mmCIF file of C-alpha atoms in Angstrom:
data_model
loop_
_atom_site.group_PDB
_atom_site.id
_atom_site.type_symbol
_atom_site.label_atom_id
_atom_site.label_comp_id
_atom_site.label_asym_id
_atom_site.label_seq_id
_atom_site.Cartn_x
_atom_site.Cartn_y
_atom_site.Cartn_z
ATOM 1 C CA MET A 14 23.031 32.576 32.127
ATOM 2 C CA PRO A 15 27.088 32.647 31.405
ATOM 3 C CA VAL A 16 27.792 33.019 27.506
ATOM 4 C CA LYS A 17 29.510 29.817 27.574
ATOM 5 C CA THR A 18 26.392 28.119 28.617
ATOM 6 C CA ARG A 19 24.060 30.234 26.246
ATOM 7 C CA ILE A 20 26.542 29.064 23.325
ATOM 8 C CA LEU A 21 26.271 25.508 24.661
ATOM 9 C CA SER A 22 22.707 25.785 24.785
ATOM 10 C CA ALA A 23 22.262 27.343 21.495
ATOM 11 C CA ALA A 24 24.417 24.705 19.735
ATOM 12 C CA LEU A 25 22.370 22.091 21.504
ATOM 13 C CA SER A 26 18.922 23.544 20.245
ATOM 14 C CA LEU A 27 20.590 24.065 16.848
ATOM 15 C CA ALA A 28 21.589 20.314 16.831
ATOM 16 C CA ALA A 29 18.242 19.049 17.955
ATOM 17 C CA GLY A 30 16.626 21.424 15.541
ATOM 18 C CA LEU A 31 19.047 19.378 12.515
ATOM 19 C CA VAL A 32 17.951 15.983 14.379
ATOM 20 C CA LEU A 33 14.198 16.873 14.291
ATOM 21 C CA ALA A 34 13.771 18.403 11.068
ATOM 22 C CA PRO A 35 13.996 15.178 8.973
ATOM 23 C CA ALA A 36 11.198 13.395 11.126
ATOM 24 C CA ALA A 37 9.027 16.748 10.731
ATOM 25 C CA MET A 38 9.287 15.935 7.134
ATOM 26 C CA ALA A 39 8.757 12.519 7.467
ATOM 27 C CA ASN A 40 5.215 13.108 8.978
ATOM 28 C CA ASP A 41 4.432 15.366 5.499
ATOM 29 C CA ARG A 42 5.345 12.735 3.144
ATOM 30 C CA GLU A 43 2.432 10.404 2.579
ATOM 31 C CA LEU A 44 1.652 8.153 -0.622
ATOM 32 C CA THR A 45 -2.017 7.078 -1.480
ATOM 33 C CA VAL A 46 -2.121 4.108 -3.878
ATOM 34 C CA TYR A 47 -5.450 3.485 -4.982
ATOM 35 C CA THR A 48 -5.541 -0.511 -5.940
ATOM 36 C CA TYR A 49 -8.038 -3.747 -5.777
ATOM 37 C CA ASP A 50 -9.344 -5.399 -2.781
ATOM 38 C CA SER A 51 -7.518 -8.473 -2.715
ATOM 39 C CA PHE A 52 -3.953 -6.789 -2.660
ATOM 40 C CA VAL A 53 -4.796 -4.955 0.404
ATOM 41 C CA ALA A 54 -6.329 -7.765 2.156
ATOM 42 C CA GLU A 55 -4.605 -9.049 5.419
ATOM 43 C CA TRP A 56 -3.354 -11.881 3.170
ATOM 44 C CA GLY A 57 -2.646 -10.285 0.291
ATOM 45 C CA PRO A 58 0.708 -8.109 -0.651
ATOM 46 C CA GLY A 59 -0.610 -4.892 0.573
ATOM 47 C CA PRO A 60 0.448 -5.397 4.475
ATOM 48 C CA VAL A 61 4.057 -6.802 3.318
ATOM 49 C CA VAL A 62 4.862 -4.096 0.865
ATOM 50 C CA LYS A 63 3.967 -1.252 3.014
ATOM 51 C CA LYS A 64 5.841 -2.502 5.559
ATOM 52 C CA ALA A 65 9.119 -2.938 3.447
ATOM 53 C CA PHE A 66 8.464 0.708 1.647
ATOM 54 C CA GLU A 67 8.203 2.519 4.698
ATOM 55 C CA GLU A 68 11.167 1.034 6.235
ATOM 56 C CA ASN A 69 13.554 3.214 3.767
ATOM 57 C CA CYS A 70 11.133 5.978 2.690
ATOM 58 C CA ASN A 71 10.702 8.245 5.731
ATOM 59 C CA CYS A 72 7.010 8.336 4.774
ATOM 60 C CA THR A 73 3.541 6.655 5.216
ATOM 61 C CA LEU A 74 1.996 4.535 2.675
ATOM 62 C CA ASN A 75 -1.448 4.669 2.687
ATOM 63 C CA TRP A 76 -3.543 2.043 0.378
ATOM 64 C CA VAL A 77 -7.163 2.633 -0.686
ATOM 65 C CA GLY A 78 -8.991 -0.720 -1.824
ATOM 66 C CA ILE A 79 -11.626 -0.629 -4.475
ATOM 67 C CA ALA A 80 -13.269 -3.523 -5.528
ATOM 68 C CA ASP A 81 -11.336 -4.623 -8.767
ATOM 69 C CA GLY A 82 -9.333 -3.831 -11.683
ATOM 70 C CA VAL A 83 -11.872 -2.034 -13.844
ATOM 71 C CA ALA A 84 -13.680 -0.549 -11.081
ATOM 72 C CA LEU A 85 -10.456 1.306 -10.312
ATOM 73 C CA LEU A 86 -10.265 2.853 -13.738
ATOM 74 C CA ASN A 87 -13.715 3.770 -13.040
ATOM 75 C CA ARG A 88 -13.431 5.327 -10.083
ATOM 76 C CA LEU A 89 -10.395 7.433 -10.984
ATOM 77 C CA LYS A 90 -12.553 8.689 -14.120
ATOM 78 C CA LEU A 91 -15.252 10.141 -11.727
ATOM 79 C CA GLU A 92 -12.843 12.001 -9.370
ATOM 80 C CA GLY A 93 -10.828 13.146 -12.675
ATOM 81 C CA GLU A 94 -8.005 15.835 -11.255
ATOM 82 C CA GLY A 95 -9.515 15.977 -7.968
ATOM 83 C CA THR A 96 -8.649 12.516 -6.942
ATOM 84 C CA LYS A 97 -6.586 11.798 -3.904
ATOM 85 C CA ALA A 98 -4.549 9.018 -5.144
ATOM 86 C CA ASP A 99 -0.868 9.741 -6.257
ATOM 87 C CA ILE A 100 -0.405 5.938 -7.914
ATOM 88 C CA VAL A 101 -3.133 3.575 -9.398
ATOM 89 C CA LEU A 102 -1.871 -0.091 -8.830
ATOM 90 C CA GLY A 103 -3.657 -2.948 -10.423
ATOM 91 C CA LEU A 104 -4.898 -2.110 -13.923
ATOM 92 C CA ASP A 105 -3.925 -4.174 -16.575
ATOM 93 C CA THR A 106 -2.529 -4.267 -20.277
ATOM 94 C CA ASN A 107 -6.144 -4.625 -21.785
ATOM 95 C CA LEU A 108 -7.087 -1.119 -19.810
ATOM 96 C CA VAL A 109 -3.706 0.937 -20.708
ATOM 97 C CA THR A 110 -4.474 2.750 -24.047
ATOM 98 C CA GLU A 111 -7.995 3.733 -22.172
ATOM 99 C CA ALA A 112 -6.511 4.910 -19.064
ATOM 100 C CA LYS A 113 -4.338 6.943 -21.084
ATOM 101 C CA GLU A 114 -6.867 8.569 -22.854
ATOM 102 C CA THR A 115 -8.245 9.945 -19.807
ATOM 103 C CA GLY A 116 -5.048 12.353 -19.223
ATOM 104 C CA LEU A 117 -4.884 11.649 -15.659
ATOM 105 C CA PHE A 118 -1.482 9.604 -15.986
ATOM 106 C CA GLU A 119 1.815 11.018 -16.736
ATOM 107 C CA PRO A 120 5.346 9.388 -17.618
ATOM 108 C CA SER A 121 6.653 7.476 -14.898
ATOM 109 C CA GLY A 122 10.232 8.715 -15.778
ATOM 110 C CA ILE A 123 11.732 5.507 -14.055
ATOM 111 C CA ASP A 124 14.295 3.209 -15.316
ATOM 112 C CA GLN A 125 12.310 -0.072 -16.478
ATOM 113 C CA SER A 126 15.475 -2.224 -17.000
ATOM 114 C CA ASN A 127 14.465 -4.487 -13.926
ATOM 115 C CA VAL A 128 11.059 -5.231 -15.515
ATOM 116 C CA ASP A 129 11.055 -8.873 -17.448
ATOM 117 C CA VAL A 130 7.514 -9.859 -18.754
ATOM 118 C CA PRO A 131 6.487 -11.839 -21.535
ATOM 119 C CA GLY A 132 6.453 -9.764 -24.921
ATOM 120 C CA SER A 133 8.372 -6.861 -25.690
ATOM 121 C CA TRP A 134 7.039 -4.620 -23.062
ATOM 122 C CA SER A 135 7.734 -0.806 -23.687
ATOM 123 C CA ASP A 136 5.716 1.682 -21.988
ATOM 124 C CA ASP A 137 6.556 5.118 -20.642
ATOM 125 C CA VAL A 138 3.551 5.715 -18.511
ATOM 126 C CA PHE A 139 2.835 2.485 -16.654
ATOM 127 C CA VAL A 140 5.168 0.074 -14.953
ATOM 128 C CA PRO A 141 4.466 -3.874 -14.559
ATOM 129 C CA TYR A 142 4.347 -5.374 -11.153
ATOM 130 C CA ASP A 143 3.342 -8.990 -11.934
ATOM 131 C CA PHE A 144 1.867 -11.324 -14.833
ATOM 132 C CA GLY A 145 -0.157 -14.793 -15.072
ATOM 133 C CA TYR A 146 -2.802 -16.394 -17.464
ATOM 134 C CA PHE A 147 -6.292 -16.867 -16.895
ATOM 135 C CA ALA A 148 -7.752 -20.239 -16.098
ATOM 136 C CA VAL A 149 -10.641 -22.358 -15.139
ATOM 137 C CA VAL A 150 -9.489 -23.470 -11.432
ATOM 138 C CA TYR A 151 -11.605 -26.671 -10.654
ATOM 139 C CA ASP A 152 -12.305 -28.806 -6.837
ATOM 140 C CA THR A 153 -10.668 -32.263 -7.926
ATOM 141 C CA GLU A 154 -13.020 -33.597 -5.496
ATOM 142 C CA ALA A 155 -16.218 -32.755 -7.500
ATOM 143 C CA ILE A 156 -14.698 -32.861 -10.703
ATOM 144 C CA GLU A 157 -12.864 -35.966 -12.028
ATOM 145 C CA THR A 158 -12.475 -34.963 -16.090
ATOM 146 C CA PRO A 159 -11.814 -31.342 -16.197
ATOM 147 C CA PRO A 160 -12.550 -29.367 -19.304
ATOM 148 C CA ALA A 161 -9.657 -29.588 -21.678
ATOM 149 C CA SER A 162 -10.543 -26.543 -23.804
ATOM 150 C CA LEU A 163 -12.614 -23.354 -23.824
ATOM 151 C CA LYS A 164 -15.325 -25.243 -26.293
ATOM 152 C CA ALA A 165 -15.687 -27.857 -23.797
ATOM 153 C CA LEU A 166 -16.394 -25.785 -21.104
ATOM 154 C CA VAL A 167 -18.681 -24.091 -22.950
ATOM 155 C CA GLU A 168 -20.542 -26.914 -23.872
ATOM 156 C CA GLY A 169 -19.971 -29.082 -20.905
ATOM 157 C CA ASP A 170 -22.339 -30.330 -18.631
ATOM 158 C CA PRO A 171 -24.779 -27.121 -17.158
ATOM 159 C CA ALA A 172 -25.255 -29.065 -14.179
ATOM 160 C CA LEU A 173 -21.633 -28.398 -13.354
ATOM 161 C CA LYS A 174 -21.363 -24.824 -12.633
ATOM 162 C CA ILE A 175 -18.847 -21.926 -12.471
ATOM 163 C CA ALA A 176 -18.472 -18.550 -11.065
ATOM 164 C CA ILE A 177 -17.182 -15.598 -13.088
ATOM 165 C CA GLN A 178 -16.669 -11.984 -12.874
ATOM 166 C CA ASP A 179 -18.410 -9.210 -14.109
ATOM 167 C CA PRO A 180 -16.198 -7.600 -17.287
ATOM 168 C CA ARG A 181 -17.871 -4.134 -16.386
ATOM 169 C CA THR A 182 -15.824 -4.118 -12.838
ATOM 170 C CA SER A 183 -13.095 -7.039 -13.042
ATOM 171 C CA THR A 184 -10.016 -7.370 -14.756
ATOM 172 C CA PRO A 185 -10.034 -11.345 -14.697
ATOM 173 C CA GLY A 186 -14.029 -10.748 -15.857
ATOM 174 C CA LEU A 187 -12.864 -8.803 -18.827
ATOM 175 C CA GLY A 188 -10.163 -11.011 -19.450
ATOM 176 C CA LEU A 189 -12.617 -13.866 -20.044
ATOM 177 C CA LEU A 190 -14.563 -11.795 -22.285
ATOM 178 C CA LEU A 191 -11.766 -11.171 -24.552
ATOM 179 C CA TRP A 192 -10.689 -15.079 -24.240
ATOM 180 C CA MET A 193 -13.598 -15.950 -25.322
ATOM 181 C CA LYS A 194 -13.628 -13.464 -28.426
ATOM 182 C CA SER A 195 -9.560 -14.467 -29.179
ATOM 183 C CA VAL A 196 -11.195 -18.296 -29.732
ATOM 184 C CA TYR A 197 -14.958 -17.503 -31.330
ATOM 185 C CA GLY A 198 -14.517 -14.224 -32.639
ATOM 186 C CA ASP A 199 -17.742 -13.111 -34.109
ATOM 187 C CA ASP A 200 -19.628 -16.294 -33.005
ATOM 188 C CA ALA A 201 -18.813 -15.327 -29.255
ATOM 189 C CA PRO A 202 -22.544 -14.340 -28.396
ATOM 190 C CA LYS A 203 -23.347 -17.766 -29.570
ATOM 191 C CA ALA A 204 -20.877 -19.273 -27.224
ATOM 192 C CA TRP A 205 -22.073 -17.104 -24.345
ATOM 193 C CA GLU A 206 -25.833 -17.815 -25.168
ATOM 194 C CA THR A 207 -24.488 -21.668 -24.600
ATOM 195 C CA PHE A 208 -22.291 -20.976 -21.803
ATOM 196 C CA LYS A 209 -24.543 -18.937 -19.625
ATOM 197 C CA ASP A 210 -26.656 -22.143 -18.377
ATOM 198 C CA ARG A 211 -23.176 -23.131 -16.875
ATOM 199 C CA VAL A 212 -22.749 -19.930 -14.789
ATOM 200 C CA LEU A 213 -23.726 -19.986 -11.038
ATOM 201 C CA THR A 214 -23.173 -16.376 -10.869
ATOM 202 C CA VAL A 215 -21.475 -13.540 -11.875
ATOM 203 C CA THR A 216 -19.336 -11.438 -9.145
ATOM 204 C CA PRO A 217 -17.919 -7.743 -9.019
ATOM 205 C CA GLY A 218 -15.060 -8.906 -8.332
ATOM 206 C CA TRP A 219 -12.324 -12.294 -8.333
ATOM 207 C CA SER A 220 -12.336 -12.260 -4.131
ATOM 208 C CA GLU A 221 -16.106 -12.979 -4.182
ATOM 209 C CA ALA A 222 -16.190 -15.600 -6.722
ATOM 210 C CA TYR A 223 -13.152 -17.116 -5.009
ATOM 211 C CA GLY A 224 -14.524 -17.142 -1.874
ATOM 212 C CA LEU A 225 -17.456 -18.745 -3.180
ATOM 213 C CA PHE A 226 -15.278 -21.435 -4.676
ATOM 214 C CA THR A 227 -13.302 -22.322 -1.679
ATOM 215 C CA ASN A 228 -16.662 -22.507 0.204
ATOM 216 C CA GLY A 229 -17.561 -25.394 -2.056
ATOM 217 C CA GLU A 230 -20.436 -23.399 -3.386
ATOM 218 C CA VAL A 231 -19.641 -23.719 -6.782
ATOM 219 C CA PRO A 232 -16.903 -26.509 -8.205
ATOM 220 C CA MET A 233 -15.321 -24.524 -10.913
ATOM 221 C CA VAL A 234 -14.151 -20.546 -10.914
ATOM 222 C CA LEU A 235 -12.412 -18.099 -13.080
ATOM 223 C CA SER A 236 -8.784 -17.661 -11.654
ATOM 224 C CA TYR A 237 -5.451 -18.115 -12.856
ATOM 225 C CA THR A 238 -3.161 -20.890 -13.609
ATOM 226 C CA THR A 239 -1.029 -19.701 -10.598
ATOM 227 C CA SER A 240 -3.978 -20.035 -7.885
ATOM 228 C CA PRO A 241 -3.228 -23.588 -7.450
ATOM 229 C CA ALA A 242 0.224 -22.671 -5.843
ATOM 230 C CA TYR A 243 -1.608 -20.845 -2.741
ATOM 231 C CA HIS A 244 -3.277 -24.038 -1.948
ATOM 232 C CA MET A 245 -0.194 -26.365 -2.520
ATOM 233 C CA ILE A 246 2.354 -23.638 -0.407
ATOM 234 C CA ALA A 247 -0.123 -22.340 1.941
ATOM 235 C CA GLU A 248 -2.924 -25.468 2.708
ATOM 236 C CA GLU A 249 -0.260 -28.274 1.652
ATOM 237 C CA SER A 250 -3.223 -29.727 -0.674
ATOM 238 C CA ASP A 251 -3.339 -30.493 -4.327
ATOM 239 C CA ARG A 252 -7.150 -30.402 -4.014
ATOM 240 C CA TYR A 253 -7.645 -27.421 -6.312
ATOM 241 C CA GLN A 254 -6.216 -27.385 -9.992
ATOM 242 C CA ALA A 255 -6.150 -25.079 -12.988
ATOM 243 C CA ALA A 256 -7.692 -26.524 -16.244
ATOM 244 C CA ARG A 257 -4.978 -26.719 -19.438
ATOM 245 C CA PHE A 258 -7.311 -25.382 -22.254
ATOM 246 C CA ASN A 259 -5.692 -26.456 -25.861
ATOM 247 C CA GLU A 260 -6.959 -23.317 -27.533
ATOM 248 C CA GLY A 261 -4.385 -21.283 -25.152
ATOM 249 C CA HIS A 262 -4.827 -19.261 -22.246
ATOM 250 C CA TYR A 263 -5.289 -15.245 -22.073
ATOM 251 C CA MET A 264 -2.815 -13.532 -20.391
ATOM 252 C CA GLN A 265 -2.909 -10.357 -17.822
ATOM 253 C CA ILE A 266 0.054 -8.118 -17.120
ATOM 254 C CA GLU A 267 -0.855 -5.877 -14.077
ATOM 255 C CA VAL A 268 0.564 -2.509 -14.056
ATOM 256 C CA ALA A 269 0.769 0.805 -12.087
ATOM 257 C CA GLY A 270 0.763 4.574 -12.931
ATOM 258 C CA LEU A 271 1.643 7.827 -11.522
ATOM 259 C CA VAL A 272 -1.458 10.224 -11.438
ATOM 260 C CA LYS A 273 -0.739 13.827 -12.919
ATOM 261 C CA SER A 274 -2.343 15.644 -10.075
ATOM 262 C CA SER A 275 -0.368 13.994 -7.639
ATOM 263 C CA GLN A 276 1.671 16.334 -5.033
ATOM 264 C CA GLN A 277 3.848 13.631 -4.099
ATOM 265 C CA LYS A 278 5.428 13.148 -7.528
ATOM 266 C CA ASP A 279 9.007 12.284 -6.105
ATOM 267 C CA LEU A 280 7.442 10.040 -3.528
ATOM 268 C CA ALA A 281 5.412 8.242 -6.199
ATOM 269 C CA ARG A 282 8.335 7.904 -8.486
ATOM 270 C CA GLU A 283 10.640 5.775 -5.430
ATOM 271 C CA PHE A 284 7.449 3.824 -5.095
ATOM 272 C CA LEU A 285 7.467 2.864 -8.626
ATOM 273 C CA ALA A 286 11.181 2.421 -8.758
ATOM 274 C CA PHE A 287 10.625 0.158 -5.472
ATOM 275 C CA MET A 288 8.228 -1.888 -7.253
ATOM 276 C CA THR A 289 10.542 -3.094 -9.671
ATOM 277 C CA GLY A 290 12.895 -4.687 -7.107
ATOM 278 C CA PRO A 291 12.577 -7.420 -4.533
ATOM 279 C CA GLY A 292 11.537 -5.599 -1.392
ATOM 280 C CA PHE A 293 8.142 -5.363 -3.633
ATOM 281 C CA GLN A 294 8.531 -8.766 -5.870
ATOM 282 C CA ASN A 295 9.137 -10.902 -3.025
ATOM 283 C CA ALA A 296 5.828 -10.399 -1.886
ATOM 284 C CA ILE A 297 3.967 -11.601 -5.448
ATOM 285 C CA PRO A 298 4.599 -15.263 -5.727
ATOM 286 C CA THR A 299 3.195 -16.028 -2.271
ATOM 287 C CA THR A 300 0.889 -13.264 -1.427
ATOM 288 C CA ASN A 301 -0.710 -12.166 -5.279
ATOM 289 C CA TRP A 302 -0.273 -15.573 -6.418
ATOM 290 C CA MET A 303 1.080 -14.336 -9.596
ATOM 291 C CA TYR A 304 4.632 -14.350 -11.500
ATOM 292 C CA PRO A 305 6.930 -11.680 -10.621
ATOM 293 C CA ALA A 306 7.615 -8.734 -13.498
ATOM 294 C CA GLY A 307 11.020 -7.653 -11.723
ATOM 295 C CA LYS A 308 13.950 -9.070 -9.560
ATOM 296 C CA LEU A 309 13.613 -11.206 -6.884
ATOM 297 C CA SER A 310 16.099 -12.002 -4.151
ATOM 298 C CA GLU A 311 15.273 -15.787 -4.044
ATOM 299 C CA PRO A 312 13.869 -18.270 -6.725
ATOM 300 C CA LEU A 313 10.139 -18.962 -7.291
ATOM 301 C CA PRO A 314 9.050 -21.609 -4.919
ATOM 302 C CA ALA A 315 9.299 -25.094 -6.156
ATOM 303 C CA ALA A 316 5.132 -25.378 -6.575
ATOM 304 C CA PHE A 317 5.553 -22.953 -9.186
ATOM 305 C CA GLU A 318 7.122 -25.543 -11.480
ATOM 306 C CA GLU A 319 3.948 -27.814 -10.883
ATOM 307 C CA LEU A 320 1.425 -25.421 -12.519
ATOM 308 C CA VAL A 321 -0.164 -25.633 -15.826
ATOM 309 C CA LYS A 322 1.979 -24.058 -18.777
ATOM 310 C CA PRO A 323 -0.092 -22.450 -21.135
ATOM 311 C CA GLY A 324 0.972 -23.933 -25.107
ATOM 312 C CA LYS A 325 -0.240 -20.542 -26.203
ATOM 313 C CA THR A 326 -0.777 -17.232 -25.045
ATOM 314 C CA LEU A 327 -3.784 -15.063 -26.122
ATOM 315 C CA LEU A 328 -3.587 -11.260 -26.190
ATOM 316 C CA PHE A 329 -5.468 -8.624 -27.936
ATOM 317 C CA SER A 330 -3.309 -5.139 -27.961
ATOM 318 C CA SER A 331 -4.490 -2.323 -25.499
ATOM 319 C CA GLU A 332 -5.541 -0.447 -28.641
ATOM 320 C CA GLU A 333 -7.944 -2.928 -30.071
ATOM 321 C CA VAL A 334 -9.408 -3.679 -26.293
ATOM 322 C CA SER A 335 -9.961 0.159 -25.773
ATOM 323 C CA GLN A 336 -11.790 0.221 -29.513
ATOM 324 C CA ASN A 337 -13.907 -2.344 -29.003
ATOM 325 C CA ARG A 338 -14.586 -2.825 -24.771
ATOM 326 C CA LYS A 339 -17.953 -1.188 -24.803
ATOM 327 C CA ALA A 340 -19.202 -3.048 -27.640
ATOM 328 C CA TRP A 341 -18.008 -6.477 -26.583
ATOM 329 C CA VAL A 342 -19.450 -5.739 -23.037
ATOM 330 C CA ASP A 343 -22.787 -4.588 -24.556
ATOM 331 C CA GLU A 344 -22.733 -7.804 -26.339
ATOM 332 C CA TRP A 345 -22.088 -9.749 -23.326
ATOM 333 C CA LEU A 346 -24.749 -8.168 -21.519
ATOM 334 C CA ALA A 347 -27.322 -8.538 -24.146
ATOM 335 C CA VAL A 348 -26.684 -12.298 -23.634
ATOM 336 C CA MET A 349 -26.296 -12.838 -19.947
ATOM 337 C CA SER A 350 -29.284 -10.402 -18.949
ATOM 338 C CA ASP A 351 -31.608 -12.320 -21.034
#
């Protein structure tokens, strides 16, 4: 081979190497995110978020769906430092203190100036990605006059049933437990005793309960004030509505955190920062059917203006929940399993 050709060949090989190197690196960049099942369902935010993130990260985003929010924390505790998760997405404000006490998370290290949720949010570990208010959603074709308060729900006609979620595995289930405690205080066990006659079933997570509701097997379900937006936008139907409760509605802020044992911390922080912007947030209102916690590139759909707006917001501090969760769940279990 002539010298000139050898030089040209070497230069081409070097150029090819330079071009191929980033691709090879891209194959090595994988991010594993543990979250709840409904987030990664084909109709949930997961597919949209994965596509948007992978367009710019030169990486592969792997979702791992695990039942519901409380089950996520339970799974992480079982796996400990051996977990494959880089990020856990789907805990909420009620669980952040308990999650930090595991020692399995580390500060996010990202700018949260884009985050906007009710209250004065400030946390160096967890990053909010959406928020909402728990509500009883009812079928207007089965119930003419919905309950207007938690008291009316508890003491109402036992023949009109509701599907709720288990507070040991589900963040909505835990939310109802805390809602009941907020309103009834020490009388909560008596309220559960009365209420249990209205409960058709207790499901492990939100998806199972809402599926029973939309299949017509139960006229009420514990969900969110924002759930009717799905039916209004996707089905062009006003049939399913949220009941407005006089005592107020319990709030939920959903968060994600960086797992300390992650081998992809730079990539994980890229994802957490991405989570606060339009690439992620645009998917929240019409796939997770919650309020966004970060910047959108377009206004909320008009249907959100028609939703129930809580007159009062109820929320225990994360520290209070951490100190009392086991006792309050045991209290619930003693009544509901009797």
